[in-house]
Amino acid sequence: MKLTPPAPEEYAPYYGAYVGPATARRDVLAALPKQIDELNAALGKFTDEQARFKFGPAEWSIKELVGHLNDVERIFSYRLLCISRNDKTPLPGFEQDDYVREASFDDRPLGELLAEFEHLRRANILAIKNMSETAIDQRGTASGYTFSARALIYILVGHVEHHMTSLHENYLSAMKS
C-alpha cells in the first residue's frame, strides 16, 4: 500500500503543522516504525533524573513529553479506528496540558515510557497495514472538524516529528550547554 498525502479538507487547519512534516518524510508508512528507533536513539541513553529536565519552568520534562506522545498516539489511534470503520459519532477533543498534569509521568521510568510508545506504535502499524483503501478514505468528525483516516495516519507521524524537532532544538541542545 502507498499512501498519498491528505488534501487540506481532510483535516483541521491546525494539523497542517503535522501533515507537512509527515509529507516531507516521503513514505509515511516507512516513517511509522522508523520513529520508534529515532525516539529511542535520542532518549534511550538518558537516566530517569536526566529525563526530568525541562528547558523552561513552564515546559514539560522529557518524560512528560514522551508521556504526551503516548497519550496522543492512543487518542489519535482511537480516532483512526472510529473513522476508518465509518463511525459517524463526533469524537471529542482533549486538553493536552491537563492530561500531562494528571499523569505523573516524571514518576515513571523513562524506559517504560519509551517501551509504551513502541507498543502503541507497533499496534498502530499493524492496524494501518490491514486497512483497505475504502477505510483509509473514510471521513468523520473529531474536535468539531472533518478528518479522514488518511490524514490521521499523517498526523500520527507529524506529531512525533514535531516533538522530535522540539527535543533536538530545545531539550537536547540545552542539556549540552
Tab-separated table of C-alpha atoms in Angstrom:
chain	number	residue	atom	x	y	z
A	1	MET	CA	0.000	0.000	0.000
A	2	LYS	CA	1.207	3.521	-0.805
A	3	LEU	CA	-0.456	6.469	0.881
A	4	THR	CA	-0.838	9.827	-0.762
A	5	PRO	CA	-0.860	12.941	1.403
A	6	PRO	CA	-4.273	14.141	2.539
A	7	ALA	CA	-5.897	17.173	0.977
A	8	PRO	CA	-6.416	20.206	3.256
A	9	GLU	CA	-10.138	19.461	3.562
A	10	GLU	CA	-9.269	16.121	5.216
A	11	TYR	CA	-8.073	17.688	8.486
A	12	ALA	CA	-8.426	20.770	10.662
A	13	PRO	CA	-6.164	23.683	9.639
A	14	TYR	CA	-4.146	23.422	12.881
A	15	TYR	CA	-2.952	19.956	11.860
A	16	GLY	CA	-1.257	21.255	8.733
A	17	ALA	CA	1.748	21.759	11.016
A	18	TYR	CA	1.855	17.955	11.398
A	19	VAL	CA	0.794	16.897	7.897
A	20	GLY	CA	3.582	18.978	6.303
A	21	PRO	CA	6.487	17.335	8.161
A	22	ALA	CA	4.924	13.885	7.688
A	23	THR	CA	4.642	14.520	3.960
A	24	ALA	CA	8.287	15.628	3.900
A	25	ARG	CA	9.234	12.146	5.145
A	26	ARG	CA	8.103	10.936	1.677
A	27	ASP	CA	6.992	7.437	2.730
A	28	VAL	CA	4.754	7.922	5.752
A	29	LEU	CA	4.295	4.172	6.211
A	30	ALA	CA	8.060	3.650	6.450
A	31	ALA	CA	8.295	6.583	8.874
A	32	LEU	CA	5.938	4.939	11.384
A	33	PRO	CA	8.426	2.261	12.580
A	34	LYS	CA	11.483	4.495	11.989
A	35	GLN	CA	10.196	6.943	14.571
A	36	ILE	CA	10.395	4.245	17.252
A	37	ASP	CA	14.123	3.907	16.568
A	38	GLU	CA	14.611	7.671	16.319
A	39	LEU	CA	12.943	8.285	19.681
A	40	ASN	CA	14.972	5.529	21.341
A	41	ALA	CA	18.220	6.777	19.771
A	42	ALA	CA	17.556	10.319	21.004
A	43	LEU	CA	16.435	9.450	24.533
A	44	GLY	CA	17.294	5.845	25.380
A	45	LYS	CA	20.643	6.725	26.966
A	46	PHE	CA	19.224	9.200	29.480
A	47	THR	CA	18.820	8.386	33.148
A	48	ASP	CA	15.477	8.966	34.823
A	49	GLU	CA	16.933	12.026	36.536
A	50	GLN	CA	18.165	13.480	33.238
A	51	ALA	CA	14.754	12.794	31.693
A	52	ARG	CA	13.146	15.103	34.258
A	53	PHE	CA	14.926	18.003	32.537
A	54	LYS	CA	12.769	20.962	31.464
A	55	PHE	CA	14.204	23.683	29.247
A	56	GLY	CA	11.959	26.236	30.948
A	57	PRO	CA	9.838	26.417	34.108
A	58	ALA	CA	6.524	26.232	32.215
A	59	GLU	CA	7.695	23.457	29.862
A	60	TRP	CA	7.213	19.716	30.064
A	61	SER	CA	10.048	17.469	31.131
A	62	ILE	CA	11.434	14.923	28.679
A	63	LYS	CA	9.435	12.206	30.459
A	64	GLU	CA	6.294	14.319	30.232
A	65	LEU	CA	6.910	14.867	26.548
A	66	VAL	CA	7.229	11.111	25.935
A	67	GLY	CA	4.124	10.512	28.049
A	68	HIS	CA	2.321	13.105	25.925
A	69	LEU	CA	3.409	11.236	22.784
A	70	ASN	CA	1.859	8.095	24.274
A	71	ASP	CA	-1.392	9.860	25.158
A	72	VAL	CA	-1.704	11.340	21.681
A	73	GLU	CA	-0.783	8.059	19.997
A	74	ARG	CA	-3.709	6.473	21.884
A	75	ILE	CA	-6.168	9.286	21.194
A	76	PHE	CA	-5.339	9.637	17.512
A	77	SER	CA	-5.347	5.874	17.010
A	78	TYR	CA	-8.829	5.712	18.551
A	79	ARG	CA	-9.913	8.451	16.169
A	80	LEU	CA	-8.305	6.497	13.329
A	81	LEU	CA	-10.154	3.322	14.345
A	82	CYS	CA	-13.526	5.030	14.588
A	83	ILE	CA	-13.204	6.987	11.376
A	84	SER	CA	-11.770	4.088	9.362
A	85	ARG	CA	-14.745	1.981	10.497
A	86	ASN	CA	-17.123	4.674	9.186
A	87	ASP	CA	-18.342	5.550	12.674
A	88	LYS	CA	-20.039	8.926	12.313
A	89	THR	CA	-20.125	9.645	16.068
A	90	PRO	CA	-18.434	13.015	16.687
A	91	LEU	CA	-15.255	12.443	18.684
A	92	PRO	CA	-14.267	14.855	21.459
A	93	GLY	CA	-11.130	16.920	21.723
A	94	PHE	CA	-8.827	16.801	24.742
A	95	GLU	CA	-6.689	19.230	26.707
A	96	GLN	CA	-3.103	18.016	26.457
A	97	ASP	CA	-1.796	20.023	29.417
A	98	ASP	CA	-4.475	18.547	31.697
A	99	TYR	CA	-3.566	15.038	30.551
A	100	VAL	CA	0.131	15.588	31.220
A	101	ARG	CA	-0.507	17.207	34.614
A	102	GLU	CA	-2.712	14.324	35.779
A	103	ALA	CA	-0.426	11.517	34.561
A	104	SER	CA	2.633	11.921	36.858
A	105	PHE	CA	4.935	10.867	34.020
A	106	ASP	CA	8.010	12.051	35.950
A	107	ASP	CA	7.349	9.277	38.485
A	108	ARG	CA	7.647	6.592	35.796
A	109	PRO	CA	10.855	5.098	34.402
A	110	LEU	CA	11.833	6.593	31.054
A	111	GLY	CA	12.445	3.082	29.697
A	112	GLU	CA	8.814	2.147	30.386
A	113	LEU	CA	7.546	5.295	28.659
A	114	LEU	CA	9.671	4.548	25.594
A	115	ALA	CA	8.563	0.891	25.573
A	116	GLU	CA	4.939	2.007	25.831
A	117	PHE	CA	5.363	4.230	22.778
A	118	GLU	CA	6.884	1.337	20.847
A	119	HIS	CA	3.994	-0.993	21.710
A	120	LEU	CA	1.369	1.602	20.850
A	121	ARG	CA	3.048	2.456	17.566
A	122	ARG	CA	3.558	-1.186	16.554
A	123	ALA	CA	-0.141	-1.875	17.203
A	124	ASN	CA	-0.996	1.115	15.010
A	125	ILE	CA	1.336	-0.095	12.262
A	126	LEU	CA	-0.476	-3.452	12.179
A	127	ALA	CA	-3.880	-1.783	12.126
A	128	ILE	CA	-2.889	0.608	9.336
A	129	LYS	CA	-1.232	-2.141	7.311
A	130	ASN	CA	-4.520	-4.028	7.242
A	131	MET	CA	-6.786	-1.107	6.326
A	132	SER	CA	-8.478	-1.147	2.967
A	133	GLU	CA	-8.348	1.862	0.653
A	134	THR	CA	-12.018	2.414	1.448
A	135	ALA	CA	-11.252	2.541	5.171
A	136	ILE	CA	-8.348	4.970	4.629
A	137	ASP	CA	-10.628	7.290	2.650
A	138	GLN	CA	-13.375	7.359	5.308
A	139	ARG	CA	-14.136	10.668	6.975
A	140	GLY	CA	-15.514	11.519	10.376
A	141	THR	CA	-15.552	14.298	12.929
A	142	ALA	CA	-13.114	14.953	15.768
A	143	SER	CA	-12.855	18.152	17.817
A	144	GLY	CA	-15.574	19.609	15.603
A	145	TYR	CA	-13.586	19.171	12.365
A	146	THR	CA	-13.681	16.701	9.499
A	147	PHE	CA	-10.780	14.245	9.387
A	148	SER	CA	-10.009	11.397	7.042
A	149	ALA	CA	-8.370	8.228	8.265
A	150	ARG	CA	-5.535	9.013	5.830
A	151	ALA	CA	-4.973	12.405	7.475
A	152	LEU	CA	-4.818	10.805	10.910
A	153	ILE	CA	-2.032	8.484	9.740
A	154	TYR	CA	-0.073	11.505	8.564
A	155	ILE	CA	-0.870	13.325	11.796
A	156	LEU	CA	0.480	10.412	13.869
A	157	VAL	CA	3.822	10.754	12.079
A	158	GLY	CA	3.792	14.550	12.024
A	159	HIS	CA	3.013	14.828	15.725
A	160	VAL	CA	6.064	12.769	16.660
A	161	GLU	CA	8.132	14.676	14.091
A	162	HIS	CA	7.057	17.966	15.695
A	163	HIS	CA	8.151	16.829	19.144
A	164	MET	CA	11.397	15.283	17.891
A	165	THR	CA	12.293	18.691	16.457
A	166	SER	CA	11.468	20.275	19.814
A	167	LEU	CA	13.576	17.657	21.623
A	168	HIS	CA	16.608	18.418	19.479
A	169	GLU	CA	16.202	22.198	19.392
A	170	ASN	CA	15.042	22.889	22.945
A	171	TYR	CA	15.937	19.985	25.215
A	172	LEU	CA	18.999	18.197	23.929
A	173	SER	CA	20.814	21.360	22.875
A	174	ALA	CA	20.108	22.988	26.279
A	175	MET	CA	21.366	19.899	28.111
A	176	LYS	CA	24.692	20.103	26.232
A	177	SER	CA	25.207	23.745	27.250
